[in-house]
mmCIF file of C-alpha atoms in Angstrom:
data_model
loop_
_atom_site.group_PDB
_atom_site.id
_atom_site.type_symbol
_atom_site.label_atom_id
_atom_site.label_comp_id
_atom_site.label_asym_id
_atom_site.label_seq_id
_atom_site.Cartn_x
_atom_site.Cartn_y
_atom_site.Cartn_z
ATOM 1 C CA UNK A 1 -2.769 52.206 -57.888
ATOM 2 C CA UNK A 2 0.459 52.596 -55.885
ATOM 3 C CA UNK A 3 3.316 50.190 -55.274
ATOM 4 C CA UNK A 4 1.944 49.121 -51.894
ATOM 5 C CA UNK A 5 -1.299 48.012 -53.557
ATOM 6 C CA UNK A 6 0.407 45.618 -55.984
ATOM 7 C CA UNK A 7 2.387 44.186 -53.081
ATOM 8 C CA UNK A 8 -0.796 43.764 -51.073
ATOM 9 C CA UNK A 9 -2.578 42.120 -54.008
ATOM 10 C CA UNK A 10 0.159 39.518 -54.313
ATOM 11 C CA UNK A 11 0.598 38.921 -50.587
ATOM 12 C CA UNK A 12 -3.146 38.617 -49.983
ATOM 13 C CA UNK A 13 -3.693 36.673 -53.236
ATOM 14 C CA UNK A 14 -6.335 39.210 -54.182
ATOM 15 C CA UNK A 15 -6.863 37.927 -57.726
ATOM 16 C CA UNK A 16 -10.167 37.039 -59.345
ATOM 17 C CA UNK A 17 -10.141 34.426 -62.122
ATOM 18 C CA UNK A 18 -12.843 34.600 -64.773
ATOM 19 C CA UNK A 19 -13.299 31.884 -67.400
ATOM 20 C CA UNK A 20 -14.275 32.221 -71.062
ATOM 21 C CA UNK A 21 -15.452 29.205 -73.060
ATOM 22 C CA UNK A 22 -13.817 28.113 -76.326
ATOM 23 C CA UNK A 23 -16.178 25.872 -78.264
ATOM 24 C CA UNK A 24 -16.806 24.162 -81.570
ATOM 25 C CA UNK A 25 -19.460 25.852 -83.724
ATOM 26 C CA UNK A 26 -20.053 22.524 -85.487
ATOM 27 C CA UNK A 27 -20.199 20.049 -82.636
ATOM 28 C CA UNK A 28 -21.640 20.155 -79.135
ATOM 29 C CA UNK A 29 -18.535 20.448 -76.997
ATOM 30 C CA UNK A 30 -16.199 23.011 -75.436
ATOM 31 C CA UNK A 31 -12.566 22.320 -76.213
ATOM 32 C CA UNK A 32 -11.352 24.556 -73.426
ATOM 33 C CA UNK A 33 -11.593 27.453 -71.017
ATOM 34 C CA UNK A 34 -9.345 30.505 -71.026
ATOM 35 C CA UNK A 35 -8.460 31.828 -67.573
ATOM 36 C CA UNK A 36 -8.517 35.631 -67.360
ATOM 37 C CA UNK A 37 -7.044 37.290 -64.264
ATOM 38 C CA UNK A 38 -8.484 40.423 -62.678
ATOM 39 C CA UNK A 39 -6.888 42.173 -59.716
ATOM 40 C CA UNK A 40 -8.872 43.340 -56.709
ATOM 41 C CA UNK A 41 -7.228 46.076 -54.618
ATOM 42 C CA UNK A 42 -7.691 44.820 -51.049
ATOM 43 C CA UNK A 43 -7.444 48.370 -49.704
ATOM 44 C CA UNK A 44 -10.359 49.720 -51.747
ATOM 45 C CA UNK A 45 -12.073 46.507 -52.945
ATOM 46 C CA UNK A 46 -12.037 47.934 -56.461
ATOM 47 C CA UNK A 47 -11.254 45.972 -59.613
ATOM 48 C CA UNK A 48 -7.867 46.495 -61.238
ATOM 49 C CA UNK A 49 -7.566 46.309 -65.013
ATOM 50 C CA UNK A 50 -5.240 43.393 -65.937
ATOM 51 C CA UNK A 51 -3.077 45.570 -68.201
ATOM 52 C CA UNK A 52 -2.567 48.058 -65.375
ATOM 53 C CA UNK A 53 -2.045 45.216 -62.918
ATOM 54 C CA UNK A 54 0.818 43.688 -64.903
ATOM 55 C CA UNK A 55 2.277 47.090 -65.799
ATOM 56 C CA UNK A 56 2.578 47.943 -62.112
ATOM 57 C CA UNK A 57 4.003 44.504 -61.360
ATOM 58 C CA UNK A 58 6.718 44.964 -63.989
ATOM 59 C CA UNK A 59 7.566 48.436 -62.653
ATOM 60 C CA UNK A 60 7.953 46.999 -59.146
ATOM 61 C CA UNK A 61 9.931 43.945 -60.234
ATOM 62 C CA UNK A 62 7.058 41.660 -59.220
ATOM 63 C CA UNK A 63 5.990 40.335 -62.635
ATOM 64 C CA UNK A 64 7.090 36.765 -61.897
ATOM 65 C CA UNK A 65 5.381 36.754 -58.497
ATOM 66 C CA UNK A 66 2.155 38.039 -60.053
ATOM 67 C CA UNK A 67 2.338 35.454 -62.848
ATOM 68 C CA UNK A 68 2.880 32.694 -60.283
ATOM 69 C CA UNK A 69 -0.188 33.831 -58.373
ATOM 70 C CA UNK A 70 -2.313 33.970 -61.559
ATOM 71 C CA UNK A 71 -1.155 30.488 -62.613
ATOM 72 C CA UNK A 72 -1.983 29.050 -59.197
ATOM 73 C CA UNK A 73 -5.401 30.729 -59.056
ATOM 74 C CA UNK A 74 -6.265 29.668 -62.612
ATOM 75 C CA UNK A 75 -5.469 26.001 -61.979
ATOM 76 C CA UNK A 76 -7.281 26.141 -58.649
ATOM 77 C CA UNK A 77 -10.389 27.615 -60.302
ATOM 78 C CA UNK A 78 -10.230 25.080 -63.140
ATOM 79 C CA UNK A 79 -10.221 22.048 -60.843
ATOM 80 C CA UNK A 80 -14.004 21.772 -60.439
ATOM 81 C CA UNK A 81 -14.466 22.007 -64.228
ATOM 82 C CA UNK A 82 -11.857 19.326 -64.903
ATOM 83 C CA UNK A 83 -13.424 17.004 -62.321
ATOM 84 C CA UNK A 84 -16.664 17.094 -64.337
ATOM 85 C CA UNK A 85 -15.108 16.974 -67.809
ATOM 86 C CA UNK A 86 -11.697 15.343 -68.089
ATOM 87 C CA UNK A 87 -11.153 16.378 -71.729
ATOM 88 C CA UNK A 88 -11.442 20.160 -71.216
ATOM 89 C CA UNK A 89 -8.289 22.241 -71.695
ATOM 90 C CA UNK A 90 -7.254 25.131 -69.468
ATOM 91 C CA UNK A 91 -5.642 28.003 -71.408
ATOM 92 C CA UNK A 92 -3.205 30.003 -69.252
ATOM 93 C CA UNK A 93 -1.524 33.235 -70.379
ATOM 94 C CA UNK A 94 2.040 33.759 -69.207
ATOM 95 C CA UNK A 95 4.340 36.776 -69.404
ATOM 96 C CA UNK A 96 7.831 36.721 -70.926
ATOM 97 C CA UNK A 97 9.427 37.051 -67.467
ATOM 98 C CA UNK A 98 7.691 33.846 -66.406
ATOM 99 C CA UNK A 99 9.185 32.043 -69.420
ATOM 100 C CA UNK A 100 12.696 32.814 -68.138
ATOM 101 C CA UNK A 101 11.725 31.836 -64.591
ATOM 102 C CA UNK A 102 10.118 28.560 -65.680
ATOM 103 C CA UNK A 103 13.227 27.310 -67.448
ATOM 104 C CA UNK A 104 14.920 26.921 -64.050
ATOM 105 C CA UNK A 105 11.929 26.423 -61.770
ATOM 106 C CA UNK A 106 8.977 24.024 -62.034
ATOM 107 C CA UNK A 107 6.239 26.160 -60.501
ATOM 108 C CA UNK A 108 3.688 25.475 -63.246
ATOM 109 C CA UNK A 109 4.350 21.748 -63.024
ATOM 110 C CA UNK A 110 4.103 21.829 -59.229
ATOM 111 C CA UNK A 111 0.747 23.649 -59.358
ATOM 112 C CA UNK A 112 -0.677 21.119 -61.818
ATOM 113 C CA UNK A 113 0.520 18.290 -59.566
ATOM 114 C CA UNK A 114 -0.902 19.927 -56.435
ATOM 115 C CA UNK A 115 -4.396 20.129 -57.934
ATOM 116 C CA UNK A 116 -4.162 16.810 -59.839
ATOM 117 C CA UNK A 117 -4.537 18.389 -63.279
ATOM 118 C CA UNK A 118 -2.787 16.348 -66.018
ATOM 119 C CA UNK A 119 -0.236 18.363 -67.996
ATOM 120 C CA UNK A 120 -2.031 17.487 -71.237
ATOM 121 C CA UNK A 121 -5.083 19.417 -69.970
ATOM 122 C CA UNK A 122 -3.152 22.697 -69.905
ATOM 123 C CA UNK A 123 -2.434 24.910 -72.917
ATOM 124 C CA UNK A 124 0.186 27.612 -72.389
ATOM 125 C CA UNK A 125 -0.760 30.826 -74.205
ATOM 126 C CA UNK A 126 2.386 32.554 -75.499
ATOM 127 C CA UNK A 127 1.973 36.086 -76.767
ATOM 128 C CA UNK A 128 3.991 38.971 -75.365
ATOM 129 C CA UNK A 129 7.566 37.824 -75.690
ATOM 130 C CA UNK A 130 10.395 39.430 -77.634
ATOM 131 C CA UNK A 131 12.064 37.572 -80.445
ATOM 132 C CA UNK A 132 15.468 38.531 -79.023
ATOM 133 C CA UNK A 133 14.856 35.905 -76.334
ATOM 134 C CA UNK A 134 14.479 33.130 -78.923
ATOM 135 C CA UNK A 135 16.841 30.716 -77.162
ATOM 136 C CA UNK A 136 14.977 30.994 -73.871
ATOM 137 C CA UNK A 137 11.646 30.460 -75.600
ATOM 138 C CA UNK A 138 12.973 27.368 -77.385
ATOM 139 C CA UNK A 139 14.247 25.888 -74.099
ATOM 140 C CA UNK A 140 10.933 26.655 -72.375
ATOM 141 C CA UNK A 141 8.882 25.066 -75.161
ATOM 142 C CA UNK A 142 11.070 21.962 -75.299
ATOM 143 C CA UNK A 143 10.816 21.483 -71.520
ATOM 144 C CA UNK A 144 7.057 21.866 -71.196
ATOM 145 C CA UNK A 145 6.084 20.166 -74.435
ATOM 146 C CA UNK A 146 8.088 17.121 -73.336
ATOM 147 C CA UNK A 147 5.931 17.037 -70.199
ATOM 148 C CA UNK A 148 2.736 17.050 -72.266
ATOM 149 C CA UNK A 149 1.646 20.709 -72.102
ATOM 150 C CA UNK A 150 0.093 22.198 -75.249
ATOM 151 C CA UNK A 151 1.605 25.343 -76.781
ATOM 152 C CA UNK A 152 -0.636 28.102 -78.086
ATOM 153 C CA UNK A 153 0.073 31.385 -79.853
ATOM 154 C CA UNK A 154 -2.314 33.899 -78.323
ATOM 155 C CA UNK A 155 -3.568 36.974 -80.194
ATOM 156 C CA UNK A 156 -2.210 35.955 -83.600
ATOM 157 C CA UNK A 157 -2.222 39.115 -85.723
ATOM 158 C CA UNK A 158 -1.665 41.502 -82.832
ATOM 159 C CA UNK A 159 1.934 41.951 -83.954
ATOM 160 C CA UNK A 160 3.379 41.901 -87.457
ATOM 161 C CA UNK A 161 5.989 39.213 -86.730
ATOM 162 C CA UNK A 162 3.590 36.439 -85.756
ATOM 163 C CA UNK A 163 4.546 34.206 -88.694
ATOM 164 C CA UNK A 164 8.011 34.075 -87.126
ATOM 165 C CA UNK A 165 6.345 32.863 -83.946
ATOM 166 C CA UNK A 166 4.666 30.015 -85.816
ATOM 167 C CA UNK A 167 8.057 28.810 -87.041
ATOM 168 C CA UNK A 168 9.658 29.238 -83.630
ATOM 169 C CA UNK A 169 6.935 27.723 -81.460
ATOM 170 C CA UNK A 170 5.416 25.185 -83.874
ATOM 171 C CA UNK A 171 2.262 25.632 -81.787
ATOM 172 C CA UNK A 172 -0.502 23.125 -81.227
ATOM 173 C CA UNK A 173 -3.057 25.957 -81.236
ATOM 174 C CA UNK A 174 -3.241 29.316 -82.997
ATOM 175 C CA UNK A 175 -5.631 31.964 -81.724
ATOM 176 C CA UNK A 176 -6.435 34.547 -84.382
ATOM 177 C CA UNK A 177 -7.643 37.820 -82.877
ATOM 178 C CA UNK A 178 -10.212 39.989 -84.650
ATOM 179 C CA UNK A 179 -7.709 42.811 -84.101
ATOM 180 C CA UNK A 180 -5.972 41.406 -87.169
ATOM 181 C CA UNK A 181 -8.944 42.458 -89.276
ATOM 182 C CA UNK A 182 -8.714 46.107 -88.258
ATOM 183 C CA UNK A 183 -5.308 46.383 -89.957
ATOM 184 C CA UNK A 184 -6.714 45.605 -93.386
ATOM 185 C CA UNK A 185 -9.277 47.814 -95.061
ATOM 186 C CA UNK A 186 -10.344 45.320 -97.703
ATOM 187 C CA UNK A 187 -12.514 42.438 -96.528
ATOM 188 C CA UNK A 188 -11.167 40.396 -99.428
ATOM 189 C CA UNK A 189 -7.588 40.873 -98.166
ATOM 190 C CA UNK A 190 -8.691 39.877 -94.666
ATOM 191 C CA UNK A 191 -10.247 36.735 -96.038
ATOM 192 C CA UNK A 192 -7.154 35.829 -98.089
ATOM 193 C CA UNK A 193 -4.824 36.375 -95.124
ATOM 194 C CA UNK A 194 -6.959 34.415 -92.664
ATOM 195 C CA UNK A 195 -7.430 31.562 -95.110
ATOM 196 C CA UNK A 196 -3.671 31.523 -95.703
ATOM 197 C CA UNK A 197 -2.894 31.316 -91.971
ATOM 198 C CA UNK A 198 -5.615 28.697 -91.451
ATOM 199 C CA UNK A 199 -4.416 26.558 -94.353
ATOM 200 C CA UNK A 200 -0.860 26.549 -92.950
ATOM 201 C CA UNK A 201 -2.232 25.578 -89.550
ATOM 202 C CA UNK A 202 -4.403 22.772 -90.934
ATOM 203 C CA UNK A 203 -1.536 21.345 -92.971
ATOM 204 C CA UNK A 204 0.687 21.312 -89.879
ATOM 205 C CA UNK A 205 -1.954 19.732 -87.660
ATOM 206 C CA UNK A 206 -2.598 22.882 -85.625
ATOM 207 C CA UNK A 207 -5.908 24.006 -84.198
ATOM 208 C CA UNK A 208 -7.300 27.406 -85.268
ATOM 209 C CA UNK A 209 -9.289 29.361 -82.688
ATOM 210 C CA UNK A 210 -11.048 32.579 -83.693
ATOM 211 C CA UNK A 211 -10.831 34.930 -80.719
ATOM 212 C CA UNK A 212 -12.863 38.083 -80.162
ATOM 213 C CA UNK A 213 -16.076 36.955 -81.890
ATOM 214 C CA UNK A 214 -18.686 39.631 -81.171
ATOM 215 C CA UNK A 215 -21.394 39.029 -83.769
ATOM 216 C CA UNK A 216 -22.933 36.425 -86.038
ATOM 217 C CA UNK A 217 -21.141 38.132 -88.914
ATOM 218 C CA UNK A 218 -17.777 37.628 -87.175
ATOM 219 C CA UNK A 219 -18.669 34.017 -86.504
ATOM 220 C CA UNK A 220 -19.607 33.182 -90.082
ATOM 221 C CA UNK A 221 -16.596 35.053 -91.473
ATOM 222 C CA UNK A 222 -14.075 33.172 -89.338
ATOM 223 C CA UNK A 223 -15.692 29.792 -89.924
ATOM 224 C CA UNK A 224 -15.561 30.398 -93.674
ATOM 225 C CA UNK A 225 -11.882 31.304 -93.289
ATOM 226 C CA UNK A 226 -11.051 28.053 -91.519
ATOM 227 C CA UNK A 227 -11.538 28.493 -87.757
ATOM 228 C CA UNK A 228 -12.338 25.219 -85.984
ATOM 229 C CA UNK A 229 -13.140 26.739 -82.585
ATOM 230 C CA UNK A 230 -14.483 30.124 -81.515
ATOM 231 C CA UNK A 231 -14.239 32.411 -78.494
ATOM 232 C CA UNK A 232 -15.670 35.819 -77.686
ATOM 233 C CA UNK A 233 -18.507 37.846 -76.204
ATOM 234 C CA UNK A 234 -20.917 36.526 -78.834
ATOM 235 C CA UNK A 235 -20.469 33.043 -77.394
ATOM 236 C CA UNK A 236 -20.065 33.952 -73.719
ATOM 237 C CA UNK A 237 -18.581 36.730 -71.631
ATOM 238 C CA UNK A 238 -15.848 35.891 -69.113
ATOM 239 C CA UNK A 239 -17.391 34.872 -65.800
ATOM 240 C CA UNK A 240 -17.174 32.464 -62.916
ATOM 241 C CA UNK A 241 -18.190 29.174 -64.494
ATOM 242 C CA UNK A 242 -19.561 25.876 -63.292
ATOM 243 C CA UNK A 243 -19.779 22.746 -65.432
ATOM 244 C CA UNK A 244 -23.552 23.140 -65.697
ATOM 245 C CA UNK A 245 -23.141 26.735 -66.895
ATOM 246 C CA UNK A 246 -20.732 25.550 -69.590
ATOM 247 C CA UNK A 247 -23.361 23.031 -70.721
ATOM 248 C CA UNK A 248 -25.922 25.862 -70.826
ATOM 249 C CA UNK A 249 -23.586 28.006 -72.957
ATOM 250 C CA UNK A 250 -23.121 25.146 -75.417
ATOM 251 C CA UNK A 251 -26.864 24.436 -75.521
ATOM 252 C CA UNK A 252 -27.813 28.094 -76.015
ATOM 253 C CA UNK A 253 -25.174 28.652 -78.661
ATOM 254 C CA UNK A 254 -25.807 25.389 -80.500
ATOM 255 C CA UNK A 255 -25.342 26.250 -84.137
ATOM 256 C CA UNK A 256 -26.148 23.615 -86.700
ATOM 257 C CA UNK A 257 -24.889 24.520 -90.134
ATOM 258 C CA UNK A 258 -27.403 24.463 -92.947
ATOM 259 C CA UNK A 259 -25.438 22.099 -95.160
ATOM 260 C CA UNK A 260 -28.086 21.929 -97.859
ATOM 261 C CA UNK A 261 -27.735 25.687 -98.261
ATOM 262 C CA UNK A 262 -23.936 25.324 -98.231
ATOM 263 C CA UNK A 263 -24.092 22.677 -100.937
ATOM 264 C CA UNK A 264 -26.351 24.822 -103.078
ATOM 265 C CA UNK A 265 -24.196 27.920 -102.608
ATOM 266 C CA UNK A 266 -20.989 26.080 -103.501
ATOM 267 C CA UNK A 267 -22.575 23.902 -106.187
ATOM 268 C CA UNK A 268 -21.422 20.711 -104.530
ATOM 269 C CA UNK A 269 -22.772 17.594 -106.192
ATOM 270 C CA UNK A 270 -24.951 15.960 -103.527
ATOM 271 C CA UNK A 271 -27.394 14.161 -105.819
ATOM 272 C CA UNK A 272 -28.230 10.486 -106.125
ATOM 273 C CA UNK A 273 -25.210 9.760 -108.338
ATOM 274 C CA UNK A 274 -22.846 10.789 -105.533
ATOM 275 C CA UNK A 275 -24.611 8.502 -103.090
ATOM 276 C CA UNK A 276 -24.364 5.660 -105.592
ATOM 277 C CA UNK A 277 -20.634 6.273 -106.022
ATOM 278 C CA UNK A 278 -20.148 6.163 -102.240
ATOM 279 C CA UNK A 279 -22.097 2.905 -101.956
ATOM 280 C CA UNK A 280 -20.010 1.342 -104.734
ATOM 281 C CA UNK A 281 -16.849 2.630 -103.059
ATOM 282 C CA UNK A 282 -17.852 1.060 -99.722
ATOM 283 C CA UNK A 283 -18.542 -2.251 -101.459
ATOM 284 C CA UNK A 284 -14.985 -2.173 -102.800
ATOM 285 C CA UNK A 285 -13.642 -1.294 -99.348
ATOM 286 C CA UNK A 286 -15.525 -4.235 -97.840
ATOM 287 C CA UNK A 287 -13.830 -6.614 -100.280
ATOM 288 C CA UNK A 288 -10.445 -5.233 -99.202
ATOM 289 C CA UNK A 289 -11.058 -5.277 -95.471
ATOM 290 C CA UNK A 290 -13.171 -8.410 -94.868
ATOM 291 C CA UNK A 291 -11.151 -10.894 -92.818
ATOM 292 C CA UNK A 292 -9.494 -8.139 -90.800
ATOM 293 C CA UNK A 293 -7.892 -9.032 -87.465
ATOM 294 C CA UNK A 294 -9.564 -6.772 -84.901
ATOM 295 C CA UNK A 295 -6.891 -5.104 -82.825
ATOM 296 C CA UNK A 296 -4.357 -5.381 -85.672
ATOM 297 C CA UNK A 297 -6.046 -3.191 -88.260
ATOM 298 C CA UNK A 298 -3.336 -0.545 -88.770
ATOM 299 C CA UNK A 299 -1.956 -1.986 -92.031
ATOM 300 C CA UNK A 300 -5.466 -2.380 -93.471
ATOM 301 C CA UNK A 301 -6.282 1.246 -92.747
ATOM 302 C CA UNK A 302 -2.930 2.439 -94.047
ATOM 303 C CA UNK A 303 -3.722 0.721 -97.337
ATOM 304 C CA UNK A 304 -7.068 2.531 -97.491
ATOM 305 C CA UNK A 305 -5.366 5.884 -96.854
ATOM 306 C CA UNK A 306 -2.677 5.190 -99.455
ATOM 307 C CA UNK A 307 -5.255 4.364 -102.126
ATOM 308 C CA UNK A 308 -8.012 6.830 -101.236
ATOM 309 C CA UNK A 309 -6.816 10.319 -100.263
ATOM 310 C CA UNK A 310 -10.388 11.498 -99.633
ATOM 311 C CA UNK A 311 -10.834 9.200 -96.603
ATOM 312 C CA UNK A 312 -10.004 11.408 -93.608
ATOM 313 C CA UNK A 313 -10.273 8.873 -90.787
ATOM 314 C CA UNK A 314 -11.729 5.473 -89.954
ATOM 315 C CA UNK A 315 -12.559 3.193 -87.020
ATOM 316 C CA UNK A 316 -14.446 -0.033 -86.225
ATOM 317 C CA UNK A 317 -17.493 -0.618 -83.985
ATOM 318 C CA UNK A 318 -18.888 -3.844 -82.594
ATOM 319 C CA UNK A 319 -22.554 -4.688 -83.110
ATOM 320 C CA UNK A 320 -23.477 -2.872 -79.884
ATOM 321 C CA UNK A 321 -21.985 0.376 -81.165
ATOM 322 C CA UNK A 322 -18.834 0.306 -79.013
ATOM 323 C CA UNK A 323 -15.583 1.335 -80.679
ATOM 324 C CA UNK A 324 -13.191 -1.627 -80.746
ATOM 325 C CA UNK A 325 -10.313 -0.116 -82.740
ATOM 326 C CA UNK A 326 -8.297 3.050 -82.480
ATOM 327 C CA UNK A 327 -9.430 5.905 -84.714
ATOM 328 C CA UNK A 328 -6.915 6.127 -87.560
ATOM 329 C CA UNK A 329 -6.320 9.431 -89.309
ATOM 330 C CA UNK A 330 -5.172 10.029 -92.884
ATOM 331 C CA UNK A 331 -2.743 12.792 -91.985
ATOM 332 C CA UNK A 332 0.676 12.157 -90.463
ATOM 333 C CA UNK A 333 0.706 15.372 -88.417
ATOM 334 C CA UNK A 334 -2.330 14.237 -86.469
ATOM 335 C CA UNK A 335 -0.970 10.859 -85.405
ATOM 336 C CA UNK A 336 1.013 12.181 -82.452
ATOM 337 C CA UNK A 337 -0.527 15.544 -81.606
ATOM 338 C CA UNK A 338 -3.834 17.162 -80.785
ATOM 339 C CA UNK A 339 -6.085 14.087 -80.848
ATOM 340 C CA UNK A 340 -7.885 15.217 -77.702
ATOM 341 C CA UNK A 341 -8.363 18.741 -79.059
ATOM 342 C CA UNK A 342 -9.871 17.418 -82.269
ATOM 343 C CA UNK A 343 -12.320 15.250 -80.306
ATOM 344 C CA UNK A 344 -10.979 12.101 -81.983
ATOM 345 C CA UNK A 345 -12.955 9.074 -80.847
ATOM 346 C CA UNK A 346 -11.114 6.510 -78.751
ATOM 347 C CA UNK A 347 -11.393 2.796 -78.151
ATOM 348 C CA UNK A 348 -14.436 1.864 -75.999
ATOM 349 C CA UNK A 349 -16.322 5.028 -76.984
ATOM 350 C CA UNK A 350 -20.076 4.451 -77.221
ATOM 351 C CA UNK A 351 -21.616 5.221 -80.644
ATOM 352 C CA UNK A 352 -24.946 3.519 -79.931
ATOM 353 C CA UNK A 353 -26.816 6.860 -80.025
ATOM 354 C CA UNK A 354 -24.891 8.268 -82.978
ATOM 355 C CA UNK A 355 -26.398 8.494 -86.451
ATOM 356 C CA UNK A 356 -23.531 6.599 -88.085
ATOM 357 C CA UNK A 357 -24.389 3.501 -86.018
ATOM 358 C CA UNK A 358 -28.048 3.868 -85.099
ATOM 359 C CA UNK A 359 -29.388 4.437 -88.596
ATOM 360 C CA UNK A 360 -27.410 1.531 -90.046
ATOM 361 C CA UNK A 361 -28.578 -1.108 -87.553
ATOM 362 C CA UNK A 362 -32.192 0.095 -87.617
ATOM 363 C CA UNK A 363 -32.646 -0.180 -91.387
ATOM 364 C CA UNK A 364 -32.464 -2.971 -93.931
ATOM 365 C CA UNK A 365 -29.563 -1.190 -95.649
ATOM 366 C CA UNK A 366 -25.994 -2.429 -95.328
ATOM 367 C CA UNK A 367 -24.514 1.068 -95.845
ATOM 368 C CA UNK A 368 -25.460 4.288 -94.103
ATOM 369 C CA UNK A 369 -24.393 7.784 -95.211
ATOM 370 C CA UNK A 370 -24.761 10.603 -92.666
ATOM 371 C CA UNK A 371 -25.677 14.213 -93.188
ATOM 372 C CA UNK A 372 -22.725 16.438 -94.188
ATOM 373 C CA UNK A 373 -20.664 18.047 -91.422
ATOM 374 C CA UNK A 374 -17.514 20.112 -90.941
ATOM 375 C CA UNK A 375 -14.436 18.038 -90.115
ATOM 376 C CA UNK A 376 -12.585 19.376 -87.091
ATOM 377 C CA UNK A 377 -9.407 17.834 -88.496
ATOM 378 C CA UNK A 378 -9.313 19.788 -91.733
ATOM 379 C CA UNK A 379 -12.418 22.027 -91.743
ATOM 380 C CA UNK A 380 -13.534 20.220 -94.912
ATOM 381 C CA UNK A 381 -17.128 19.197 -95.554
ATOM 382 C CA UNK A 382 -17.400 15.469 -94.904
ATOM 383 C CA UNK A 383 -19.880 12.613 -94.918
ATOM 384 C CA UNK A 384 -19.771 9.816 -92.375
ATOM 385 C CA UNK A 385 -20.251 6.345 -93.863
ATOM 386 C CA UNK A 386 -20.793 3.030 -92.080
ATOM 387 C CA UNK A 387 -20.933 -0.519 -93.479
ATOM 388 C CA UNK A 388 -21.007 -4.065 -92.141
ATOM 389 C CA UNK A 389 -17.775 -6.036 -92.418
ATOM 390 C CA UNK A 390 -16.624 -9.466 -91.229
ATOM 391 C CA UNK A 391 -13.469 -10.162 -89.210
ATOM 392 C CA UNK A 392 -11.041 -13.083 -89.441
ATOM 393 C CA UNK A 393 -13.298 -15.185 -87.178
ATOM 394 C CA UNK A 394 -16.410 -14.579 -89.256
ATOM 395 C CA UNK A 395 -17.924 -12.181 -86.705
ATOM 396 C CA UNK A 396 -19.747 -9.080 -87.882
ATOM 397 C CA UNK A 397 -18.496 -5.554 -87.161
ATOM 398 C CA UNK A 398 -19.160 -2.067 -88.501
ATOM 399 C CA UNK A 399 -16.559 -0.060 -90.430
ATOM 400 C CA UNK A 400 -16.906 3.739 -90.147
ATOM 401 C CA UNK A 401 -15.238 6.258 -92.457
ATOM 402 C CA UNK A 402 -15.313 10.039 -92.794
ATOM 403 C CA UNK A 403 -15.047 11.083 -96.442
ATOM 404 C CA UNK A 404 -14.083 14.526 -97.779
ATOM 405 C CA UNK A 405 -17.010 14.876 -100.173
ATOM 406 C CA UNK A 406 -15.479 17.542 -102.439
ATOM 407 C CA UNK A 407 -12.280 15.575 -102.949
ATOM 408 C CA UNK A 408 -14.273 12.360 -103.365
ATOM 409 C CA UNK A 409 -16.306 13.850 -106.207
ATOM 410 C CA UNK A 410 -13.222 15.263 -107.942
ATOM 411 C CA UNK A 411 -11.342 11.965 -107.787
ATOM 412 C CA UNK A 412 -14.279 9.700 -108.687
ATOM 413 C CA UNK A 413 -15.360 11.961 -111.554
ATOM 414 C CA UNK A 414 -11.837 11.769 -113.017
ATOM 415 C CA UNK A 415 -11.843 7.943 -113.000
#
């Protein structure tokens, strides 16, 4: 490809945007879509490899112009997906030259405004920048995070200094690339390293995305190591996507963990005595929380979190299954960041078809305990529990909790 071709590509906006889904292997939703740019040489109508495309742009001093075009095209292509699903994130890769440009200019902001995409629906993928430009990166992050954009480290493990990037960026999202695995011969070392990175991320309230999943073995390995979301050819190849096609990808991929097998493998106590302990625990909680003022429940929930570290989050439903409180989370880092990424339920959400509500109101029991599931917040194995409570006016509501079952058993067995 010659210099005239890269100029023509930019002038004629000859860029194709493909989308790749990032989804939860535990729940039926896609957290986001990564936009991948491909050049099309207008003179030959042939596809241009993105690495070659950006290499030529840098050589010709057109890297910023090419990045601007890719950003515009990505947001434009994302619009129809956002209009169907307001919670989906768009992941956009940007080059280091665009970081410098964006400190002074607001092109990314202007594009989001032009296509009516909220800033909080865009995650900026940061990867190929040099640590000598630390000050510029800090200014860029401060500017765009203040606007509501998410920050993501792309291709974690591609370079050896990525832990420095975690400290510098304090990202909302970390994408771990399978390329990381090729640097370590021992699978045990790979597992230790990935679990270490994931544990840091979970403690800091970050989301872990496993990128480059190409097989069921990759999928299971990364989930075991702490990935909350997955991306790769095994889930879906990059393509032009409609909302219905995203739904089809989720439906076809749908992977329900065999928790009974997990419990057996890890010797987790899931017998009748555990269920009895949970029922007794919920009876104690009811005594503490009965008389609650709906809409002013924060102090009540804070007391629960202070006393019971194994309660991950809690919320209240009315008798029709509609959420009437905020969802409160037992982890300070999650109070102000990433709630939409973690699929945290919000006030007015309808739980009428969910197990935690439906099974309770359709039985004679006053406590319901769900099947075990992976928590997106911490990647722990949890049980959902619901129980009838009474508010300050004597009206009946339903309290819902998610309990870390391993921690619950350790704490209750020590009492």
